[in-house]
C-alpha atoms as one frame of an Amber mdcrd trajectory, in Angstrom:
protein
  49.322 143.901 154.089  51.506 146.648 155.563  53.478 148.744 153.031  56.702
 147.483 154.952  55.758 143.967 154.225  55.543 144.785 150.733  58.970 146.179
 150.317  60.653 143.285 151.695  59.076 140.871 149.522  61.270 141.553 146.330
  64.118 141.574 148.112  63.485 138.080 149.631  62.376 137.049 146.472  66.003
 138.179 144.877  67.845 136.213 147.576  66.036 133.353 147.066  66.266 132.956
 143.239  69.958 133.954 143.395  70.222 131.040 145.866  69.304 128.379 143.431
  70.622 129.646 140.461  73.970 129.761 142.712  73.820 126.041 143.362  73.061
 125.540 139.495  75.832 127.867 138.254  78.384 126.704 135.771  81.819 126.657
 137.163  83.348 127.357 133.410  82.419 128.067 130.102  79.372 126.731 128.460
  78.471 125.805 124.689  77.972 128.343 122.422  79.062 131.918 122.425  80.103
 131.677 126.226  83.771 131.068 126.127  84.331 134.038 123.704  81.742 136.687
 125.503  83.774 136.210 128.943  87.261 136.380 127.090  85.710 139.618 125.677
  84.589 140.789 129.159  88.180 140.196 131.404  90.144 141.487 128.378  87.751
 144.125 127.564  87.923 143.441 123.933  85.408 143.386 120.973  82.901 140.329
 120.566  81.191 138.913 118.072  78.738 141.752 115.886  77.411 143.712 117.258
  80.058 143.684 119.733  78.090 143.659 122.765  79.690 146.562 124.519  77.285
 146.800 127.506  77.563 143.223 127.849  80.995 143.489 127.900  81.270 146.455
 130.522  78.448 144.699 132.712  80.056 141.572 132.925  83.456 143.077 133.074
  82.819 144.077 136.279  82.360 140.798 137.247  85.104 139.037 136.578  87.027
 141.546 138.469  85.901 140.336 141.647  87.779 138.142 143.981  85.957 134.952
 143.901  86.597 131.582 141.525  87.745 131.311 138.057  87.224 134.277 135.788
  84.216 132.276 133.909  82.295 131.674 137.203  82.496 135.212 137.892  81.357
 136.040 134.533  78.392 133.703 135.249  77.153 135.852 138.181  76.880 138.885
 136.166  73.748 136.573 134.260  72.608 134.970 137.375  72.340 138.735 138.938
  70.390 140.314 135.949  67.550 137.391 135.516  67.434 137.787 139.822  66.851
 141.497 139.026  64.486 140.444 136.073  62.503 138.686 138.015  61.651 141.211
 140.723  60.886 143.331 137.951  58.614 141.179 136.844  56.873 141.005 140.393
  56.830 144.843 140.152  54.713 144.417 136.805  52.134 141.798 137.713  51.445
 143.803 140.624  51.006 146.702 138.695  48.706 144.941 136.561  46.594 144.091
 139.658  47.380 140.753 140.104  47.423 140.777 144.048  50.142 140.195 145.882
  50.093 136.116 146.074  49.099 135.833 142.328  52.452 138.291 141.865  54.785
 136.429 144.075  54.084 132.836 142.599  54.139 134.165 138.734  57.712 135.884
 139.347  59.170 133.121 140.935  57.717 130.177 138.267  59.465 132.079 135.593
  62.511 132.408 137.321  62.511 128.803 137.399  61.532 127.872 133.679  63.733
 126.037 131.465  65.049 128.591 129.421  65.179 131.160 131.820  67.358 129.012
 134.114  69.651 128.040 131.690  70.015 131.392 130.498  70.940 132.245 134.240
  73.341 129.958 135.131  76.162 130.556 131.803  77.685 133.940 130.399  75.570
 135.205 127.600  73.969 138.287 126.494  69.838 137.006 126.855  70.141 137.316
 130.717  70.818 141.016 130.757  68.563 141.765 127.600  65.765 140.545 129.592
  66.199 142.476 132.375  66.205 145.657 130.573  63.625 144.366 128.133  61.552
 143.784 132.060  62.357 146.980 132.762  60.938 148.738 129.927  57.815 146.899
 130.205  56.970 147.738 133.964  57.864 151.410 133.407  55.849 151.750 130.777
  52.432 150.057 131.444  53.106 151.454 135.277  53.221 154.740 133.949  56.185
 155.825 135.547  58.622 158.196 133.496  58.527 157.953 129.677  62.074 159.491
 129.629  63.220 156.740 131.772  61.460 154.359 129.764  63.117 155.642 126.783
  66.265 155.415 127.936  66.619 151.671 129.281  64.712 150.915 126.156  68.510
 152.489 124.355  70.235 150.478 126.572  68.533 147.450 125.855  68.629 147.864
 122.204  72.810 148.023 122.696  72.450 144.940 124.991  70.396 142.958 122.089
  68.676 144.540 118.495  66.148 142.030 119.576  64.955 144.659 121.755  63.485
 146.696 118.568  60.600 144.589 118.893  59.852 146.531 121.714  58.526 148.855
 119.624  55.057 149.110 119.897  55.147 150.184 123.592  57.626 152.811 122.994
  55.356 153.938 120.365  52.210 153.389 122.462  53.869 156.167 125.220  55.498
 159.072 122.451  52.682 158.665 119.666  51.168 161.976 118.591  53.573 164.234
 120.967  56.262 165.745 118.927  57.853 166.250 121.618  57.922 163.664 123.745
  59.323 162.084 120.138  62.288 164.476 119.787  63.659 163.625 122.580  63.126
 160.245 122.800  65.270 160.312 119.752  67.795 162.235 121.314  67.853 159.590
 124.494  68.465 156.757 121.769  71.482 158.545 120.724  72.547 158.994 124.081
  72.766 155.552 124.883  74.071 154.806 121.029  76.962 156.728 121.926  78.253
 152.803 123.901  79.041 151.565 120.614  81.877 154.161 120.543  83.505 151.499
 122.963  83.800 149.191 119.835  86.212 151.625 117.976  88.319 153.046 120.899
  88.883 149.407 122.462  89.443 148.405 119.119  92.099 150.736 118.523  94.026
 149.520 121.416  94.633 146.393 119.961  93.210 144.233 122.264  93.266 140.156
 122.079  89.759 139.609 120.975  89.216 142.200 118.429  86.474 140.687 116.082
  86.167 143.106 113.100  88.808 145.606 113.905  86.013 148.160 114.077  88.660
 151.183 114.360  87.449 152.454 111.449  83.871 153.281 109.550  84.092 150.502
 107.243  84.496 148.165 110.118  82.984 149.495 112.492  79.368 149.775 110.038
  79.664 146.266 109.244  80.205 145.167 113.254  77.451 146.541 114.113  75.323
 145.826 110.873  76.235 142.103 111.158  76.965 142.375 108.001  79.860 139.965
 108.661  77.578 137.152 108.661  76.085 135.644 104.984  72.864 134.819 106.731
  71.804 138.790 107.217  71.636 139.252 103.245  69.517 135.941 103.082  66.012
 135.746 101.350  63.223 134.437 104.124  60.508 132.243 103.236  56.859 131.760
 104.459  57.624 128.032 105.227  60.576 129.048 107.255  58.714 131.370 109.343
  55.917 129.018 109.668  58.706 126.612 110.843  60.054 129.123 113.597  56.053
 129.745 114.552  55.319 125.963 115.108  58.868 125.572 116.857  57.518 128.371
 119.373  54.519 126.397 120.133  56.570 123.325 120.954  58.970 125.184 123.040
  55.792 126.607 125.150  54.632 122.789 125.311  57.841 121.721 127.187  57.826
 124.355 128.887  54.510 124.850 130.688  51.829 121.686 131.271  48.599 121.706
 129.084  46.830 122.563 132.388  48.760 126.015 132.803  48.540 126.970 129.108
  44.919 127.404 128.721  44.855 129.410 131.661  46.447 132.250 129.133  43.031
 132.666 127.265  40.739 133.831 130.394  43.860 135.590 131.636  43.423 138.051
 128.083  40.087 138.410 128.639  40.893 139.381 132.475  43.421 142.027 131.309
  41.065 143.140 128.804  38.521 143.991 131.252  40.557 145.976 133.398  42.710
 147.849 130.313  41.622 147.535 126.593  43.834 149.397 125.706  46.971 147.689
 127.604  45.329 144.437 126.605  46.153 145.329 122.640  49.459 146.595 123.654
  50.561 142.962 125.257  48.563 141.122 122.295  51.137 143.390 120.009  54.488
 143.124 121.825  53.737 139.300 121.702  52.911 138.884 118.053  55.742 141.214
 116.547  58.152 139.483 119.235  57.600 136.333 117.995  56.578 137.215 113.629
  59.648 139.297 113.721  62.049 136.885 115.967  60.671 133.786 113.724  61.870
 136.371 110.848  65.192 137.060 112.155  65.902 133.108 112.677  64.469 132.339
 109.044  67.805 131.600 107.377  67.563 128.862 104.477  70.855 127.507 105.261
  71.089 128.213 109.099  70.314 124.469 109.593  70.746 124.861 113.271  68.293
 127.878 113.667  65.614 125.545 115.631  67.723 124.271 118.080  69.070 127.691
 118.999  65.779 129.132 119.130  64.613 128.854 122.800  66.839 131.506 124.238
  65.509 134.044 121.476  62.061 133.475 122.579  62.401 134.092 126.172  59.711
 137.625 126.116  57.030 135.811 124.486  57.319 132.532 127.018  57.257 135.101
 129.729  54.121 137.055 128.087  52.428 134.223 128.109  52.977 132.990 131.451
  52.274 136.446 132.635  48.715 135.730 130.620  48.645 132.282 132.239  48.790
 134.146 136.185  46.331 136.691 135.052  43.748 133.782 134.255  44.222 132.693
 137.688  43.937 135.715 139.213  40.278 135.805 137.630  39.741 132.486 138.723
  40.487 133.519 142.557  37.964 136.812 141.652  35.407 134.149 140.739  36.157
 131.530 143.600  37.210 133.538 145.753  39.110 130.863 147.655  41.976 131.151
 150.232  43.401 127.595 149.675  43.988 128.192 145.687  45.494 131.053 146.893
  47.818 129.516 148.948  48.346 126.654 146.306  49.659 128.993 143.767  52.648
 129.395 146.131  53.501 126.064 145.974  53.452 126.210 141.617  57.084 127.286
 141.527  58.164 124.485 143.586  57.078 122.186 141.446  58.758 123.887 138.403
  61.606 123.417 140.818  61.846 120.244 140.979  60.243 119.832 137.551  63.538
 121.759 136.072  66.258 121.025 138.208  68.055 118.077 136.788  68.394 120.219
 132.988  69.299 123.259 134.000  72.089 122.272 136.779  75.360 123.082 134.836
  77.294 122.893 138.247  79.103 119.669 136.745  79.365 121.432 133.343  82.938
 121.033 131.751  82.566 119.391 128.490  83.476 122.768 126.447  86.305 123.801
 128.359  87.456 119.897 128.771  87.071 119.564 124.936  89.229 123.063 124.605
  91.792 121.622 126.870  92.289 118.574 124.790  92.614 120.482 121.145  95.546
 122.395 122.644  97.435 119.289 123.825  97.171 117.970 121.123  99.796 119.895
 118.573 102.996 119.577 119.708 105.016 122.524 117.549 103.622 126.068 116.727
 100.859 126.396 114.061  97.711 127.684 112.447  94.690 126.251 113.745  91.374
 126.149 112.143  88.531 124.910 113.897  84.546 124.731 112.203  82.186 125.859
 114.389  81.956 128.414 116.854  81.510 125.522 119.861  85.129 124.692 118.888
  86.735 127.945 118.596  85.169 130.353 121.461  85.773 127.273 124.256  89.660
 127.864 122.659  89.673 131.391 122.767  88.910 131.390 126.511  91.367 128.834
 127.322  94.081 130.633 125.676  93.500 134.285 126.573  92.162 134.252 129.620
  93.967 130.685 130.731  96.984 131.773 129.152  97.356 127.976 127.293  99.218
 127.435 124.040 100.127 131.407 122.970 102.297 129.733 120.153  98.650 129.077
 118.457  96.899 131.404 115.976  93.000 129.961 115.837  91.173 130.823 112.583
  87.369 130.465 111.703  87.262 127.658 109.536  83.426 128.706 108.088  84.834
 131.712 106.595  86.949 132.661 103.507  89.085 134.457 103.501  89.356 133.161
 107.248  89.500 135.847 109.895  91.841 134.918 112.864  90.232 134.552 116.002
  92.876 136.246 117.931  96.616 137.133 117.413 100.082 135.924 119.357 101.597
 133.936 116.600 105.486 134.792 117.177 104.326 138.105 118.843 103.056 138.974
 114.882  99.179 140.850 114.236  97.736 138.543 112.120  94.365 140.313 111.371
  95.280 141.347 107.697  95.794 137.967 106.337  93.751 136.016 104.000  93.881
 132.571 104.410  91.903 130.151 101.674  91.862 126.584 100.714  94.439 127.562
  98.361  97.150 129.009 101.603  96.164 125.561 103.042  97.294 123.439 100.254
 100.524 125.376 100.501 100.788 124.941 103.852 104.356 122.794 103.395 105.986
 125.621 102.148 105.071 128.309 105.022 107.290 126.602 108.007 103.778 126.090
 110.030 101.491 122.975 110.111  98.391 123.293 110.297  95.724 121.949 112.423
  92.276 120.773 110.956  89.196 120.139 113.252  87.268 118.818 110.040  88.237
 117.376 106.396  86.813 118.612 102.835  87.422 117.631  99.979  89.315 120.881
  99.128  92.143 120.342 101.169  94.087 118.426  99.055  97.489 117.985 101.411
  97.945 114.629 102.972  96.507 115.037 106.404  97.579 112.878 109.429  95.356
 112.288 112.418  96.455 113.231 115.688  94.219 113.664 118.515  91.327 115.910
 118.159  92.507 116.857 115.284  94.243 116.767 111.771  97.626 117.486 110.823
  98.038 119.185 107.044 101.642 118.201 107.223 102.672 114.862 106.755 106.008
 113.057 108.554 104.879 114.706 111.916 105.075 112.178 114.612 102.245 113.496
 116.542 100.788 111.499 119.799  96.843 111.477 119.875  95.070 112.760 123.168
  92.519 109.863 123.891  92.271 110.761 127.740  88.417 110.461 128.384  86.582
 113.620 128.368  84.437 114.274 131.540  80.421 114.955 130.085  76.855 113.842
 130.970  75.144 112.741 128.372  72.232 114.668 129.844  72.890 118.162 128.233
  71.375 117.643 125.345  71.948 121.070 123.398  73.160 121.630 120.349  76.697
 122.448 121.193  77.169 119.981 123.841  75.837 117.440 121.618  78.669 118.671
 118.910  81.177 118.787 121.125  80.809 115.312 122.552  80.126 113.827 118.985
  82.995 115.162 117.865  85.079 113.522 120.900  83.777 109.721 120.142  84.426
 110.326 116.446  88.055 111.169 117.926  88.126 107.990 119.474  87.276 106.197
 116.545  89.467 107.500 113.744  92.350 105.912 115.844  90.262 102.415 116.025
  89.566  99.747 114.122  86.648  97.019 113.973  84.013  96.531 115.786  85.261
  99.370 118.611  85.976 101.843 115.899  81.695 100.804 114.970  80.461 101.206
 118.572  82.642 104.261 118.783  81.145 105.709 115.379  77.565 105.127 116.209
  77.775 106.943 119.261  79.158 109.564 117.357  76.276 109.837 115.058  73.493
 109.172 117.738  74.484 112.824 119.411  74.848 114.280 116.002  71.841 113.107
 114.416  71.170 116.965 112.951  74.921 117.933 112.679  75.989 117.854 109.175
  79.581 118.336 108.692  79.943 115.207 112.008  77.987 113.013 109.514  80.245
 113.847 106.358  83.264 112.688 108.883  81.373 109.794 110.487  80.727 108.635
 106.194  84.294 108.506 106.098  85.853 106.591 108.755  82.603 104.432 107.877
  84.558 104.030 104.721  88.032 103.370 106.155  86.482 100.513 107.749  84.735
  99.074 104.973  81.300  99.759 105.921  80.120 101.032 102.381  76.277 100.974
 103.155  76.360 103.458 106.806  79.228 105.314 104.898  76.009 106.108 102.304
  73.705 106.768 105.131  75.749 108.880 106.693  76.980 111.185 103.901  73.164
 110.950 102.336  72.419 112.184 106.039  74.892 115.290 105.668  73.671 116.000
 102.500  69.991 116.680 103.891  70.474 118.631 106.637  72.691 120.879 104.268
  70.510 121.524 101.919  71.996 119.073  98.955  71.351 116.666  96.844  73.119
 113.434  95.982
């Protein structure tokens, strides 16, 4: 095959993955951290800890082109990288001699995997991380330049600490050369010296500033994490034995049976061409996934398992990767033209296999849902919403959207809370503590508040009203029952919140047997959401159903870890 050929091959291969992702792209936002990583990205602002800041620049770039609304923009910056990531991944299987048909068919199956799509399609960070984390991979067992290697390996660790599991190839290429090891080191710190972005952007003030990481205090515990409980956590054996068995079922879905055992002659094909490279890929995949299922291993993350796929995405692609080198042995031994033609027609079938869950061109349920909490106050407030599928869908709507300014969002899960962003009367808000205590006062501060979710220790009279609750009573406030427009198809964690938490909307302004059908919707999509299930036990209540108010509450109090 002419070297001419050869060269063209990636870039057709490019085109036509960006093709389909482009007719699978989300239009908007998506669940989970998506709303608040693009608001981070057109405002150039600080995200979540780390903070993200190559992320941020990447994708920045992005929404500063001409074309659509700034979160569809922001989507191409993920849809580019896994394109990129997956001629990268060509380059690597043909490095590993796995022929050129073997190559082309592997690259474009795991372009066109679950989790890979769906990472490719929304704004997040796993899309870029994977590229690099590609990247690192092919330069490294291709034997091209260690410092470059080095280097995007930096990079990579700024785009996700997930990267650190990395590890043993980086140590496989500068072991026993002191050299080589010195300045390594000194490449790391190059590319460390992107986090300085956190503290200079944060000095500027800018409208997402998570942290405030303009000085060392801050700025250690952004990129520490140390902002989140979970990171001082004890693990447990059970819990990483949890995360280990969730792995398996994820590479179940994923890939048939048929495919999968494929992976154990493809080892023993590797091994025969590179022992050594053989116990490098049998490493990177077993601290990827001990040390991943580590990092997930939070007693009281209750959610962990359903957020899990996306943090797995190496170790599905290492074994697919295994799964193409067993059937490159099987062409050595058969040495048959038509399986070799078959293989081409494996990623159509994934294709069509696919297509249906990871299509988010219809997706608006987040930035609907957004769109309908911000109708429905009618004065100036405080808002605290629960969980981050609440608050980062608002975020987006109000600072890149420019809807409801008046509104100062606050994080609900934490005390003291920690504003989301600022613009309430043109005040900074960052440097107030708000408690259950500053809510129970709330009458006497001249603001109502807004309550996505009830506890016991908010002792104010609340008043429903829309999406949400009022903590100050007398306000004649007009509920926002227009439908929301979802598919009851996305079945992820978020979407599934999102939507339960619309029906139970619904239903705390209904009565009878609608308010029932209405409820048991609600708790049908949140079947392992807690907090829905405490809100779902009352309205249960308030209509007199005392046995499904038990269930329901008995419900909430398993998946959080209590006892009646």
């Amino acid at each position: 095959m002419s070297k001419r050929y050869l060269l063209f091959t990636p870039v057709i291969l490019f085109l036509f993955v960006f093709g389909v992702y482009l007719t699978t792209a989300a239009s908007t936002i998506a669940p989970d951290d998506s709303g608040e990583l693009v608001s981070a990205a057109y405002g150039l602002g600080v995200a979540h800890p780390p903070g993200y800041p190559l992320y941020t620049l990447f994708t920045s770039l992005f929404t500063r082109l001409p074309l659509g609304p700034i979160a569809w923009r922001a989507n191409l910056a993920s849809l580019t990288a896994i394109a990129l990531a997956m001629m990268v991944l060509f380059f690597l299987m043909r490095a590993s001699h796995f022929g050129y048909t073997v190559s082309l068919s592997g690259a474009l199956t795991a372009a066109f995997l679950v989790t890979v799509w769906r990472q490719a399609v929304i704004s997040e960070v796993y899309a870029l991380t994977l590229f690099l984390a590609l990247c690192v991979i092919w330069l490294a067992f291709s034997g091209k330049s260690w410092h470059l290697t080095v280097f995007i390996w930096g990079l990579s660790l700024i785009g996700h600490y997930q990267s650190l599991f990395l590890f043993p190839l980086i140590f496989w290429k500068l072991a026993n050369n002191h050299r080589k090891l010195l300045v390594g080191l000194l490449l790391l710190c190059l590319t460390g010296g992107l986090f300085s972005y956190l503290p200079i952007r944060a000095a500027r003030s800018p409208n997402l500033n998570w942290g405030k990481a303009d000085n060392l205090t801050n700025f250690s515990a952004q990129v520490t994490r140390l902002q989140y409980k979970e990171v001082k956590q004890k693990r447990t054996l059970a819990g990483l034995l949890a995360q280990v068995g969730y792995f398996g079922r994820i590479v179940s879905g994923e890939l048939p049976l048929y495919l999968v055992w494929l992976a154990v002659p493809g080892i023993y094909y590797l091994f025969k061409r590179s022992r050594e490279k053989t116990i490098i890929w049998l490493s990177l995949f077993a601290v990827y996934l001990l040390f991943t299922g580590a990092a997930l291993n939070y007693p009281t993350l209750t959610r962990a398992l359903h957020l899990g796929p996306k943090f797995y995405l190496l170790d599905q692609l290492i074994i697919l990767i295994w799964v193409f080198a067993g059937l490159r042995y099987l062409l050595d031994l058969t040495s048959s033209k038509w399986l070799s033609v078959g293989l081409l027609a494996v990623p159509l079938i994934f294709i069509g296999r696919n297509f249906q869950e990871s299509d988010f061109s219809h997706y608006h349920l987040a930035l609907d849902y957004a769109h309908r909490v911000l109708e429905t106050p009618v004065d100036r407030g405080k808002l605290f919403l629960r969980e981050d599928f609440e608050i980062f869908p608002v975020v987006y709507a109000s600072l890149v959207e420019g809807k409801r300014p008046d509104l100062a969002v606050f994080d609900f899960n934490r005390e003291p809370f920690q504003p989301v962003f600022e613009n309430l009367d043109g005040d900074k808000i960052y440097n107030q503590s708000f408690n259950y205590q500053s809510i129970n006062q709330a009458l006497t501060l001249g603001y109502p508040f807004y309550l996505a979710v009830l506890t016991r220790r908010i002792t104010v009279p609340t008043t429903f009203a829309g999406l949400l609750y009022s903590a100050l009573p007398g306000l004649n406030l007009k509920s926002v029952h227009r439908p929301f427009r979802f598919e009851e198809k996305f079945a992820d964690y978020a979407s599934r919140y999102l939507a339960s938490r619309y029906y139970l909307s619904l239903a705390a302004g209904s009565t009878g047997r609608r308010g029932e059908e209405l409820l048991a919707k609600s708790s049908a999509l949140a079947f392992d959401i807690g907090p829905i299930h405490r809100e779902l036990a009352r309205n249960f209540e308030r209509l007199g159903l005392a046995r499904k108010a038990f269930n329901e509450m008995s419900l909430a109090f398993k998946l959080e870890g209590q006892g009646l």
